[in-house]
Each structure stands twice: as C-alpha cells, then as structure tokens.
Coordinates of C-alpha atoms and ligand atoms in Angstrom, one line a residue:
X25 CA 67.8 136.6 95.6
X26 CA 64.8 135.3 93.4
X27 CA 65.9 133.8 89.8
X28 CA 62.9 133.3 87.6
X29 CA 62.3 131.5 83.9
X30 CA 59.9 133.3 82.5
X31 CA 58.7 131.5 79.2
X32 CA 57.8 135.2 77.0
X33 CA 59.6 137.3 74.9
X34 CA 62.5 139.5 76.9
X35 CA 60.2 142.8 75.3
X36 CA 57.1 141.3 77.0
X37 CA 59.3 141.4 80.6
X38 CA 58.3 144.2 82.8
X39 CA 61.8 145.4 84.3
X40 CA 63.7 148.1 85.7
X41 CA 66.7 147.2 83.9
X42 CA 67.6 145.0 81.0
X43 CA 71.0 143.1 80.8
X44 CA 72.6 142.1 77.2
X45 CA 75.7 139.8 76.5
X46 CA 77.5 140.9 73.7
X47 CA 79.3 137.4 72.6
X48 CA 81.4 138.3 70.2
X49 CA 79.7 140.0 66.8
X50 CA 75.5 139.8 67.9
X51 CA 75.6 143.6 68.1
X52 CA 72.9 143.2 65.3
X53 CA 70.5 140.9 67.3
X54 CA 67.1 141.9 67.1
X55 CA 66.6 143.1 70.4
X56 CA 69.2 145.5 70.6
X57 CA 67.0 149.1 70.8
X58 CA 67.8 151.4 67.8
X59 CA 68.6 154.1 70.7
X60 CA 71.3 152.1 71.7
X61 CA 73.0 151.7 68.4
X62 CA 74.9 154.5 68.5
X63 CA 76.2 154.1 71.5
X64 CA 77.0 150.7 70.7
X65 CA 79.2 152.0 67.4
X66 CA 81.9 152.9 69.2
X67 CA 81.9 149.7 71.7
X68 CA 84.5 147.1 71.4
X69 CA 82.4 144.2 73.1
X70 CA 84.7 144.5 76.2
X71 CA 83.9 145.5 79.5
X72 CA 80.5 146.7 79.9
X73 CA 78.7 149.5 78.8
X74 CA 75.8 151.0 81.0
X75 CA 72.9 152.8 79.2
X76 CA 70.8 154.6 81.9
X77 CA 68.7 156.2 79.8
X78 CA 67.5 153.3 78.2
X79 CA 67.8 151.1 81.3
X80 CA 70.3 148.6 79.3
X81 CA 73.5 147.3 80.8
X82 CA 75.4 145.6 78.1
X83 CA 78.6 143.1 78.9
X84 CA 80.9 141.7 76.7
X85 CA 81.6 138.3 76.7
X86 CA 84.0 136.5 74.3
X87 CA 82.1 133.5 73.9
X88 CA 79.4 131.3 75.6
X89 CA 81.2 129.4 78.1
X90 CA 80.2 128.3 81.8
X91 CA 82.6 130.5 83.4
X92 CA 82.3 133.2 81.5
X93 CA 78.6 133.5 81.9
X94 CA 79.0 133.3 85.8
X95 CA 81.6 136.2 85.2
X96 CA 79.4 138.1 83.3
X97 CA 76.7 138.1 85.5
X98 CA 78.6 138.4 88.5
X99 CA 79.8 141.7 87.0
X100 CA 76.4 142.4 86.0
X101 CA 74.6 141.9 89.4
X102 CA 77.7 144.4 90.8
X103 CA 77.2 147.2 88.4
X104 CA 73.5 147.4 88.7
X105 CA 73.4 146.7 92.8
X106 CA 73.9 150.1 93.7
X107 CA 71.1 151.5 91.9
X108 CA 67.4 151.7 93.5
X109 CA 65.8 148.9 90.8
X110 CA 64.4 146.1 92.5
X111 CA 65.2 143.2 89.6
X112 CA 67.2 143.0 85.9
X113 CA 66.0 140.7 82.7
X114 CA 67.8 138.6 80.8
X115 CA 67.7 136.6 78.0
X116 CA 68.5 132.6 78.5
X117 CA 72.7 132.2 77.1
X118 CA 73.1 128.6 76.2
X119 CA 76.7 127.5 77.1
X120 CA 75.8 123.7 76.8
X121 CA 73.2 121.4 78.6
X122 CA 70.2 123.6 79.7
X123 CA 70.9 122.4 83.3
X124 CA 74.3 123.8 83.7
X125 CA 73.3 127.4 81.7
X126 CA 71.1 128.7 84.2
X127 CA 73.1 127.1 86.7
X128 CA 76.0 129.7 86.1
X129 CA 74.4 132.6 85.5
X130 CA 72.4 131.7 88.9
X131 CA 75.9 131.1 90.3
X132 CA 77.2 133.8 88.7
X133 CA 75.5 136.4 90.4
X134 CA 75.6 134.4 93.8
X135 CA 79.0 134.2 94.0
X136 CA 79.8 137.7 91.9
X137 CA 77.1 139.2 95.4
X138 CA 79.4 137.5 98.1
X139 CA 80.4 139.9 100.5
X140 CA 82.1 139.3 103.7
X141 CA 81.3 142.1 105.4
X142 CA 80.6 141.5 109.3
X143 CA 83.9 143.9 110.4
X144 CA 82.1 146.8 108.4
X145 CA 80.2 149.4 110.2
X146 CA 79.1 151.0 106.6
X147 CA 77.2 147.9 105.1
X148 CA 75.6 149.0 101.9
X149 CA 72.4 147.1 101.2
X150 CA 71.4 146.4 97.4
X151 CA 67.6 147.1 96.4
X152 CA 68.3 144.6 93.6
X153 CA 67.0 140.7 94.5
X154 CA 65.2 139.3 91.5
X155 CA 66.4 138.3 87.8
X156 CA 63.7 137.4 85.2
X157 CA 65.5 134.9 82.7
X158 CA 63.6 135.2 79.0
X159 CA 63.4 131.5 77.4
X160 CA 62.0 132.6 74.3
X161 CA 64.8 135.1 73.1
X162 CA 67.1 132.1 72.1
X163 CA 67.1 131.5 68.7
X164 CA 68.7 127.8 68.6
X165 CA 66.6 124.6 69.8
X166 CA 64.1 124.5 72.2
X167 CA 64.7 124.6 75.6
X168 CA 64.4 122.0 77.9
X169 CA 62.6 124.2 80.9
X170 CA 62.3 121.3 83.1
X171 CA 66.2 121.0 83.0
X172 CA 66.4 124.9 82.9
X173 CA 64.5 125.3 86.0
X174 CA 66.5 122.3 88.0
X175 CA 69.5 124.2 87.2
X176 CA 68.6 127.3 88.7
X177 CA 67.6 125.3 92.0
X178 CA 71.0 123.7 91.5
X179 CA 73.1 126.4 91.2
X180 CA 71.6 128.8 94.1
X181 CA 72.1 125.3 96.6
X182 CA 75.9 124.8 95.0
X183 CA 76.5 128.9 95.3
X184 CA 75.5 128.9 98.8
X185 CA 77.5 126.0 99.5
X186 CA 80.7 127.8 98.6
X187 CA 79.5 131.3 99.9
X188 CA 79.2 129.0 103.4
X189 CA 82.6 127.7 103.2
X190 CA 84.1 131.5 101.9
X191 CA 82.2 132.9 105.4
X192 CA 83.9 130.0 107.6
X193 CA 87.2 130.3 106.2
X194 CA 86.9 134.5 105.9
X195 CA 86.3 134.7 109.6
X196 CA 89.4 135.9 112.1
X197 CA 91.1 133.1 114.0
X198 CA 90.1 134.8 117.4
X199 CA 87.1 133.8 116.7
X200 CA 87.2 130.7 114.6
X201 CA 89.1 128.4 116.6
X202 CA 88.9 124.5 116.3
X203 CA 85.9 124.0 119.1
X204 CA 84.2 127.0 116.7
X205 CA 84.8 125.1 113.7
X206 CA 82.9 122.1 115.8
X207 CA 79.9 124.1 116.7
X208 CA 79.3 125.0 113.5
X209 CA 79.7 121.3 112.2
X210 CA 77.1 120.7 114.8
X211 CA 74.7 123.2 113.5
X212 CA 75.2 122.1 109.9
X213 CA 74.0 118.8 111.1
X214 CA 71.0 120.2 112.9
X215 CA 69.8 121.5 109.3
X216 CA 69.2 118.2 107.8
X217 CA 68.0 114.9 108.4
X218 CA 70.3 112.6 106.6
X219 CA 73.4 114.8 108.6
X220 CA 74.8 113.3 111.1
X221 CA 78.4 114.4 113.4
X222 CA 81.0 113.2 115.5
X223 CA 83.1 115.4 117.3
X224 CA 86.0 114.3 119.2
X225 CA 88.4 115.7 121.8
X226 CA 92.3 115.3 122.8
X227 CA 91.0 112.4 124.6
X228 CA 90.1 110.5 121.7
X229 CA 93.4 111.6 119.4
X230 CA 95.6 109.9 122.4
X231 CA 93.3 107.0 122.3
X232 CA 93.7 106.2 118.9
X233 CA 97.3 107.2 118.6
X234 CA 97.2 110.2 116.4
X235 CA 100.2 111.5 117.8
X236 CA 101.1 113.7 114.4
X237 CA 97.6 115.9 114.9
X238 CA 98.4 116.3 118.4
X239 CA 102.2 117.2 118.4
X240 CA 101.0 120.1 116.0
X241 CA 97.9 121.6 118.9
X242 CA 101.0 121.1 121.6
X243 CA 101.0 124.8 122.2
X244 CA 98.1 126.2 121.3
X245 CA 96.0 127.8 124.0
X246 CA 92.8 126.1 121.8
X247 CA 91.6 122.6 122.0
X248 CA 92.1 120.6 118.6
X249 CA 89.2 118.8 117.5
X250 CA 88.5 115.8 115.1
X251 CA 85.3 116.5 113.2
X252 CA 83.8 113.6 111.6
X253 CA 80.2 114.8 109.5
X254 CA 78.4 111.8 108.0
X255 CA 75.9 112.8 104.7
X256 CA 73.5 108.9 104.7
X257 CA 70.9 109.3 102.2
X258 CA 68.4 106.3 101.3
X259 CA 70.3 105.8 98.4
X260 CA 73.8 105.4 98.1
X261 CA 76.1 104.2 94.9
X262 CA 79.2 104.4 96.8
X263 CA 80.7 106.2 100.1
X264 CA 83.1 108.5 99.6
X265 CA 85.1 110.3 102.1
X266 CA 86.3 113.9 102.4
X267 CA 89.6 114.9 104.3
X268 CA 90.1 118.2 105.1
X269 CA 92.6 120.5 106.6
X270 CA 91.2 122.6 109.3
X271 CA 94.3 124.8 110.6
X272 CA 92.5 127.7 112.0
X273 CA 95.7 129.5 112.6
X274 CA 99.2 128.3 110.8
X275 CA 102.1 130.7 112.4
X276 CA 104.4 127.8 111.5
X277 CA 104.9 127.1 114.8
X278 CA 109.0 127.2 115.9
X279 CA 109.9 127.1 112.0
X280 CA 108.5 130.8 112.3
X281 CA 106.8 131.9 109.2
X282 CA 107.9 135.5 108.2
X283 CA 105.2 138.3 108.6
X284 CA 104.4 138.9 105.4
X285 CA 103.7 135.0 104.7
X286 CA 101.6 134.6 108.2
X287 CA 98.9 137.1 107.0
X288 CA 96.1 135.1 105.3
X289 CA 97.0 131.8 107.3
X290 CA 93.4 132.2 108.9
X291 CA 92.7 130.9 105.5
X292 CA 94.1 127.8 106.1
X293 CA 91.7 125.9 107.2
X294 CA 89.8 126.3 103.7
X295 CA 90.0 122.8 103.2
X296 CA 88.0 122.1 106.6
X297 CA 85.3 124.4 105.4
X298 CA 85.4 123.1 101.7
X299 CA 84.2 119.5 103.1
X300 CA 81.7 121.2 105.0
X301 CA 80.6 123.0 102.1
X302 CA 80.4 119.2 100.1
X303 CA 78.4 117.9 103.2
X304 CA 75.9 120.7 102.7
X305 CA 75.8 121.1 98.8
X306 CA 75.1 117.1 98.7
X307 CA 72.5 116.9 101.4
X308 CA 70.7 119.7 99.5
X309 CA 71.4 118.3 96.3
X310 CA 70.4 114.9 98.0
X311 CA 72.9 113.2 96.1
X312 CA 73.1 109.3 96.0
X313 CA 76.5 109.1 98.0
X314 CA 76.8 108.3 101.6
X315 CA 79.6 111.4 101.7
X316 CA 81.7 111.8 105.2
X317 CA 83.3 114.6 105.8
X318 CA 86.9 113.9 108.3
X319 CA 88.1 117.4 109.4
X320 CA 91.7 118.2 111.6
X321 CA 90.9 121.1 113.4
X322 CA 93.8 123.0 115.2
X323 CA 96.1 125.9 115.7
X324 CA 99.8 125.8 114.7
X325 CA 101.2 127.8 117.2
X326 CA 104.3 128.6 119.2
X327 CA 105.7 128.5 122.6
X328 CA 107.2 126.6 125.3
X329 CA 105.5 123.6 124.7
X330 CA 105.8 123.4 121.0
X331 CA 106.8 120.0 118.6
X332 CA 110.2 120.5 117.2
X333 CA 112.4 120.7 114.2
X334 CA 114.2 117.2 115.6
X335 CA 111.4 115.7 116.5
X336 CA 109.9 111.7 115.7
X337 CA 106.6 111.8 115.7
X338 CA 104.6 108.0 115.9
X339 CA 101.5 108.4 113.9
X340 CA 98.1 106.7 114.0
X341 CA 99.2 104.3 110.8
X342 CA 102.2 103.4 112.3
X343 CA 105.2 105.4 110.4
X344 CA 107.1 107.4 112.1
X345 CA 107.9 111.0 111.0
X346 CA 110.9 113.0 111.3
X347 CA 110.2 116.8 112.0
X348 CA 112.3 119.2 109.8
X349 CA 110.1 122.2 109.7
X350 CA 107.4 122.6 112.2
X351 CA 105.5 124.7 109.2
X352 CA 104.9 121.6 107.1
X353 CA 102.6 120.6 109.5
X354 CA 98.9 120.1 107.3
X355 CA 100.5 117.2 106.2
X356 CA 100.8 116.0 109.9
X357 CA 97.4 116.8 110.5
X358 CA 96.3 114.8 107.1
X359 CA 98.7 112.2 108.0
X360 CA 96.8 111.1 110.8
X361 CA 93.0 111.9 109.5
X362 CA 93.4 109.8 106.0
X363 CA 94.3 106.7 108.4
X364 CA 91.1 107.0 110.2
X365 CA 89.2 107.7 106.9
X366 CA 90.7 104.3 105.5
X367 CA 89.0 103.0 108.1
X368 CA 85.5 104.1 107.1
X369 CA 86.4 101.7 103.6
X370 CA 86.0 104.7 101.3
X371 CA 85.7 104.1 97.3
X372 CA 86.6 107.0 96.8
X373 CA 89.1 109.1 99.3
X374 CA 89.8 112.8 98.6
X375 CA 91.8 115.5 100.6
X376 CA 91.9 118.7 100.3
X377 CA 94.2 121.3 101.6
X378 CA 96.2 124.6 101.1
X379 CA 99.1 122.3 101.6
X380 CA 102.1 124.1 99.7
X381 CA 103.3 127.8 98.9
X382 CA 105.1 125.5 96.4
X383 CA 101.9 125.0 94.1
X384 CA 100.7 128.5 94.5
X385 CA 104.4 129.1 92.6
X386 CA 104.4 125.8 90.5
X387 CA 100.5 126.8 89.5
X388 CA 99.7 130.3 90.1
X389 CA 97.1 131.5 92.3
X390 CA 93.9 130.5 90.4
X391 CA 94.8 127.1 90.2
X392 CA 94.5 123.8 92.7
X393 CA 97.2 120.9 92.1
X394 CA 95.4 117.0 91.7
X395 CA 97.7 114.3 92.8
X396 CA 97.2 110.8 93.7
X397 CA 98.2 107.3 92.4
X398 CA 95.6 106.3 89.9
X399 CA 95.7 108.2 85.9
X400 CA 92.3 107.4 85.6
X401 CA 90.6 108.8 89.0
X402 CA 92.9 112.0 88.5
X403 CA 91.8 112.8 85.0
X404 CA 87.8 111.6 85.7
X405 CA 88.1 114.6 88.5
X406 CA 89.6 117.2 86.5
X407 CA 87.1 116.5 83.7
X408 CA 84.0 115.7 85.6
X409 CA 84.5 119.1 87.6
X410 CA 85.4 121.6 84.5
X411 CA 82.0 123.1 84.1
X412 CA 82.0 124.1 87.4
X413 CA 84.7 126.4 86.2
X414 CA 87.5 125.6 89.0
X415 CA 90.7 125.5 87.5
X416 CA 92.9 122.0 88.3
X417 CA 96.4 120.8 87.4
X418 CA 97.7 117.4 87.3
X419 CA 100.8 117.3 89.0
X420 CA 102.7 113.8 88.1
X421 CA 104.6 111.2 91.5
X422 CA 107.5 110.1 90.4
X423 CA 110.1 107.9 92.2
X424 CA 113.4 110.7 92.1
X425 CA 110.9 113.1 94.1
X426 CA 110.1 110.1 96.5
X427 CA 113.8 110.2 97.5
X428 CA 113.6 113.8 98.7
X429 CA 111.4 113.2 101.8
X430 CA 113.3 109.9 103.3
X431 CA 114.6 110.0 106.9
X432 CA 117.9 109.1 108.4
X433 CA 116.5 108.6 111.9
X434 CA 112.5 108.0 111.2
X435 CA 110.4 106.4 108.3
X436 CA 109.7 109.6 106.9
X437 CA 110.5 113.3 106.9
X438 CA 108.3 116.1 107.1
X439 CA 110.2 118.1 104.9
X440 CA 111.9 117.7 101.6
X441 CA 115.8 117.9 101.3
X442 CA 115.2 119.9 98.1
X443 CA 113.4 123.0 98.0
X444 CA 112.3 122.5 94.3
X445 CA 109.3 120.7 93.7
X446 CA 107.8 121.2 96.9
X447 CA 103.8 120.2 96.1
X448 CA 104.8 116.5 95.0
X449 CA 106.8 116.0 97.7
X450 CA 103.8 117.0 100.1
X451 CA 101.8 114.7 98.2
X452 CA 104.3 112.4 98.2
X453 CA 104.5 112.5 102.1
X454 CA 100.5 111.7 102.0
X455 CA 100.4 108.6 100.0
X456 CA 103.1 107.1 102.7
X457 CA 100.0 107.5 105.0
X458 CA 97.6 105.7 101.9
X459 CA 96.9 101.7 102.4
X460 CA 98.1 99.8 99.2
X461 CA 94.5 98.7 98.7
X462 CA 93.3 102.4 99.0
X463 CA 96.4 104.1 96.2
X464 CA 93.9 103.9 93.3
X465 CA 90.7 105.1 95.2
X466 CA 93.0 108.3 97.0
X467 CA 93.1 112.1 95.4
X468 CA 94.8 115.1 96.9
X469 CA 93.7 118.3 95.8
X470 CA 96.2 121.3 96.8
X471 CA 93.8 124.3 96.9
X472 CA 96.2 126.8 98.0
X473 CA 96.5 129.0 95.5
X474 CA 93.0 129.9 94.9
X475 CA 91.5 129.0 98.3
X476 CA 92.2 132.4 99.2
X477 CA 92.3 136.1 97.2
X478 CA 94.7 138.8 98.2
X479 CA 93.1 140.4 94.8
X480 CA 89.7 140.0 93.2
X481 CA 89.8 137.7 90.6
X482 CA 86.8 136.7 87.9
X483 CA 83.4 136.2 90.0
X484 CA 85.0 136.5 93.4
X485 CA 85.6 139.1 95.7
X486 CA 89.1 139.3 97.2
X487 CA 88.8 136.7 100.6
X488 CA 87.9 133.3 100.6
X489 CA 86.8 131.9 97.3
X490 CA 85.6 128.4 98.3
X491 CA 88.0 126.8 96.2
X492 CA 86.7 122.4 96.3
X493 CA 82.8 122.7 96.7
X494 CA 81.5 123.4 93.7
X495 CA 84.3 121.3 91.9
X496 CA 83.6 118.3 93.9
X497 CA 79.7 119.1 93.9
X498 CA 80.0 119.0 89.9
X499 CA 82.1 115.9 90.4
X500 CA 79.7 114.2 92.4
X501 CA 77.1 114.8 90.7
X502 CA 78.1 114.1 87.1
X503 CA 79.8 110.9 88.5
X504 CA 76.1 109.9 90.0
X505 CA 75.1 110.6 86.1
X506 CA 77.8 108.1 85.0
X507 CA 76.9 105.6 87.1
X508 CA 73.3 105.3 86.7
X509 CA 73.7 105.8 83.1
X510 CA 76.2 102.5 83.4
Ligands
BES603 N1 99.7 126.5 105.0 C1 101.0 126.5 104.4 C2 100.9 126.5 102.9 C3 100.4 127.7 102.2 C4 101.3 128.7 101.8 C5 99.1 127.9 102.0 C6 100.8 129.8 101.2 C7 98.6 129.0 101.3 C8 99.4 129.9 100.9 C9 101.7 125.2 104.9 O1 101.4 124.7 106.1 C10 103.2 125.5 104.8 O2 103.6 126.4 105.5 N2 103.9 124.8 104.0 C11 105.3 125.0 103.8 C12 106.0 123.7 103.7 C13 107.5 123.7 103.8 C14 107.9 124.1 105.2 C15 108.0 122.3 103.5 C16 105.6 125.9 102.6 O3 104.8 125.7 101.6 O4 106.4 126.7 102.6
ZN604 ZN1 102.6 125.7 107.7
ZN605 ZN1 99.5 125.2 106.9

C-alpha cells in the first residue's frame, strides 16, 4: 500500500474514487458535487454512503478524533477493495498534531486491510493499493508537511508492527509452538542491525532455577523456550524491558479448562508476540531506548507428567508457590521471567499478558487492565498511549485483595481463595515476584480482553488485534518527546 501527500487541491487529484468524511454537519463543504446533494438529503451522516456513479464514497464520522479517523478509513479501504480501482483520494482530516493525523488514517487502512487468511483456499486479492491524501482542502492552519509526511512513515512501521504480532498470535498452535516462536525471534533479529537474540533451552531454565516456567512445559510434547530479543541503538535515554507471555497453547493443564473456554487459547501467547511487535516497531522507528524483549514460551498441557493442583513450586526469586489451579499458570511463567528481567536493571519494567478471564468480565473485551505500584508510571502510560487509540483501565492494589492469594503451606498461592476480583489478584501475585527497588519502575498490562476478537470490532477484523504494540510504540515514543524536551 502506497500513502501519498499530495500538496493540490482534492479536484486537481486524478482518482478512481474519491472518499469524504462527513464530521458531523459539513454536508455543505465546498467540495461536495451538486450531483451528490440529493443523495446526500436523505443521509443521516452515519454509516457510509457509496455513490458509484459519481465515484464518491462518503463516511460518517462523529467527530475528528484519532480513532475514529482510523475507523473511518479502515471502513473505507473495505468498501472500496472489492472494486477494480487501483487508488482513492482524500482530503487531509486534522484530529490534532499533523504527525499523528496521517498517522491514523495510514493506520487506519492498514489495520482496517489485515487479513489473516493463509487457511483459505479462495483468497480474494484487492486492486486497490494507493491513497492520494490532498493538503490543500483543509481550511484551518497550515499544515506542517514535514510532520505530515513523518507520520505517514510512522504509522505504516507502527501498523505493520501490530499486523506482525496479529499473524504470530493468529496462527494454529500445531504450528506455532515455543521453538516456532524462537525461529521467528531469530529472524526478526536477522532484519535489523541494532537486533540482537538469545534463545535458551530447558537447560538453561534448570540452571537458573526457574522451576515455575518449567513445572508448567512438564507435559508438553514441545520444548519451552526463554526468548530474550535485545533492541541497542547508538542512542539510548533509558533501557526498558518487555515481559511477555508466550503460552502457545493454554488447555489449563489438569485444572481442565471447559471446551468452550479452550477455543481461542492459541491466542495466548499475544503477549509474546506484542513484545516482538515493540522490538520491531522501535527498531524501525529507531527509537532512543535500548528496549529488551523477555518472552516465556510454552504449552500448558496435560498428561501423566503434568504439575499439580497441590503442588510447591520453588521459583527463580526464591518464593515458593502453592499450586491451586494448574490454569493460572501465565502468572508462573511471568513469575519466573520478571526475575530475570530485574536482572537486566530495567527503568522501566512492563508485562504484558492475557492473564485473567477476570478482566475480560471486570473490563469488557475492548479493554486491557494497567496495574502496578507506582500512580504516576500507571497514569503517564494510560495517557502517553491514548492517541494510539487502545483502550486501558486502571485497576487499583489494595491490601484486603493481597490476603486472597496467601498460602498455608508455601509463600504464595497461585490462586485466589475468592473468585471475585480475580485481575488484581493476578497482579497482585506478580508484584510478589517485583524487587522493592523495582515496585515503582514495574507495569502489568492485562491484554486479555482485546488481545483477541471472537467478533469484529472498530478497525479490526475478528482474530488477533495486536492489542500492546502500538500502545507501547505511542508510549515510547511520546515518552522519548518528554524526555528530550526535559
Ligand atoms: N489464559 C487464561 C486467561 C484468559 C481467559 C485469557 C480468557 C483470555 C481469555 C489464563 O491462563 C487463565 O486460565 N486464567 C484463569 C485464572 C484462574 C484459574 C485463577 C482464569 O482467568 O480463569
Ligand atoms: Zn490458564
Ligand atoms: Zn493462560
């Protein structure tokens, strides 16, 4: 797909096909055709309305927001991709900084065009791969084309990073299995020079005690794998790491889950994926962050072999952790990975996970829970991240909820003894695994709701949504702003 800013008049744009928001009450704006005005009468500014005649797709948009504009032109790329026109023109829609406008619409139609569709036999292909953006048919400031222009860059590396996370996590677990998920950390490394990876075997988790991780591989007929990807530009303001959870496959082991919840658990490994996603986003972005990536790659299976509801488990840190419920087991996995992340002396220390069913039912399914120790680091995130158009909650620790997860026979327990506020008590499980010196630098982000679609919602397809990247891309990147700025 080709995005171009063309500095002309949208009427001076040769086209095959001409797309117009309707925000709100412009129905009047000068470059609405006469011809069209009719049809327009009638039309409420909702949905969109498809002229073929006149070539004009119009799409109503309630007003000029971020994610409203990436929702407009996602439906606008997927209305006119069936037709046989090569490209669509379109006049520039200020949302706020010139950067982040073009940004979204380029994102927009990048991740509105995300299919995953490898299974099909029947794969249509779309005609349609250019958009001519008009920067003289807005009628407020100037433009800042410099800005304009970076964004479109920006927004095609940031939509690519996601649409690479949504093709990991969307493939089958027969085929994406932890030494998978390691090949392809190995070839996202090949593609850059400031990448670098680590991969590490069974071998290496008995060496350095990480006893949690393994009990949860115990019988799985795949390998687990500890995937450590290193982003090292020239420059770096600070090093932050990235923990993700890579359960290819989460049955629930011996705490069975029922059939209707194990379909979709390929999709837990989204927070693997959304760390490789970062990794690849900030080397193209080349942002000034030495960025690791620390990935838990494993199966949760059953059989003969399998951990136990009963078991202590001695983890890498130290604590020891009763086993309730062999399905709680991404917070094993994590347990073990944000030790050896402490190691690497992060400033900043995020995880990432589809952690809970409880904050898809606390939150809903479009939006990821923040947790962590520090007001200040949660807030920053949620704020610094908005444009990107992710949805985040803050969900607040408190001491009463602590209680729920202690042990009778080990330090800690895998599972609450009350079902009720299940997502803080997972997160609450975590930060028993967080240094005291590391509390205020430490975020959890609990992506399961919208990690993964059973419908198609907004811009995305039903599937994988990469649900982390772009939010912690934004993040990152206005957070570099902040501190240079400083
Ligand atoms: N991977 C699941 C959480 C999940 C559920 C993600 C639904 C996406 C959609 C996790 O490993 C799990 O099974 N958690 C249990 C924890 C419980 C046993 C304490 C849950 O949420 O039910
Ligand atoms: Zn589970
Ligand atoms: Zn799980």
């Amino acid at each position: 797909m080709k995005v171009k800013l063309l500095d002309r008049k949208i009427n001076e744009i040769e086209a095959d096909f001409e797309v117009i928001l309707v925000v709100d009450k412009n129905l009047n704006h000068e470059f609405i055709k006469d011809t069209d005005k009719f049809a327009l009468f009638n039309y409420k500014g909702e949905g969109n309305l498809l002229l073929a005649e006149s070539g004009r797709l119009y799409i109503g948009v309630k007003a000029l927001e971020y994610d409203r504009v990436r929702t407009a032109l996602a439906s606008a790329y997927n209305a006119l991709k069936g037709y046989a026109i090569k490209n669509f023109k379109i006049a520039f829609y200020k949302c706020g900084c010139d950067r982040r406008s073009t940004m979204a619409m380029v994102e927009g139609v990048l991740l509105g065009g995300y299919e995953f569709n490898k299974y099909k036999s029947d794969k249509k292909s779309s005609s349609l791969n250019e958009i001519l953006i008009s920067t003289q048919e807005y009628s407020g400031e100037q433009i800042d084309l410099q800005k304009a222009n970076f964004g479109i860059e920006q927004g095609a590396i940031t939509a690519s990073a996601a649409n690479f996370a949504r093709d990991g996590v969307n493939e089958i677990p027969e085929i994406y299995t932890p030494e998978k998920m390691a090949s392809e950390a190995e070839i996202l490394a090949s593609n850059y020079d400031d990448v670098s990876v680590k991969i590490y075997d069974e071998d290496f988790l008995r060496e350095q005690n990480m006893n949690a991780f393994l009990a949860v591989n115990r019988s799985s007929a795949h390998p687990p794998r500890l995937i450590h990807l290193i982003y090292k530009p020239q420059r770096c303001l600070k090093r932050v790491v990235f923990v993700g959870k890579g359960l290819t496959y989460d049955s629930g082991g011996l705490s069975l889950k029922p059939a209707d919840y194990m379909l979709t658990m390929k999709s837990d490994k989204s927070g693997a994926l959304a760390a490789m996603g970062i990794i690849k986003g900030a080397a193209e972005l080349e942002l000034p962050f030495e960025i690791h990536a620390v990935i838990g790659a494993t199966e949760n299976m059953i059989g003969g072999d399998s951990y136990k509801p009963d078991d202590v488990l001695l983890s890498r840190s130290g604590v020891s952790i009763e086993v309730r419920n062999t399905d709680a087991e991404g917070r094993l996995v994590l347990a073990d990975c944000l030790s050896y992340a402490q190691d690497l002396e992060p400033d900043l220390l995020i995880d990432m996970a589809t952690l809970t069913g409880a904050c898809v039912v606390g939150l809903g399914e479009y939006t990821s829970g923040i947790m962590g120790n520090s007001e200040e680091l949660k807030r920053k995130f949620k704020d610094l991240s908005g444009s990107s158009g992710e949805l985040f909650s803050i969900l607040e620790f408190n001491d009463y909820l602590r209680e729920l997860i202690k042990s009778s026979i080990a330090d800690v327990s895998n599972c609450a003894s009350s079902r009720y506020g299940g997502a803080i008590t997972a997160g609450l499980f975590l930060d028993k695994f967080i240094k005291d010196e590391y509390k205020g630098k430490w975020l959890h982000l609990d992506i399961a709701g919208p990690a993964y679609l059973e419908k198609a919602w907004g811009y995305y397809a039903a599937g994988a949504t990469g649900a982390g990247v772009r939010a912690s891309l934004y993040f990152l990147q206005a957070l570099a702003k902040e501190l240079k700025d400083a």
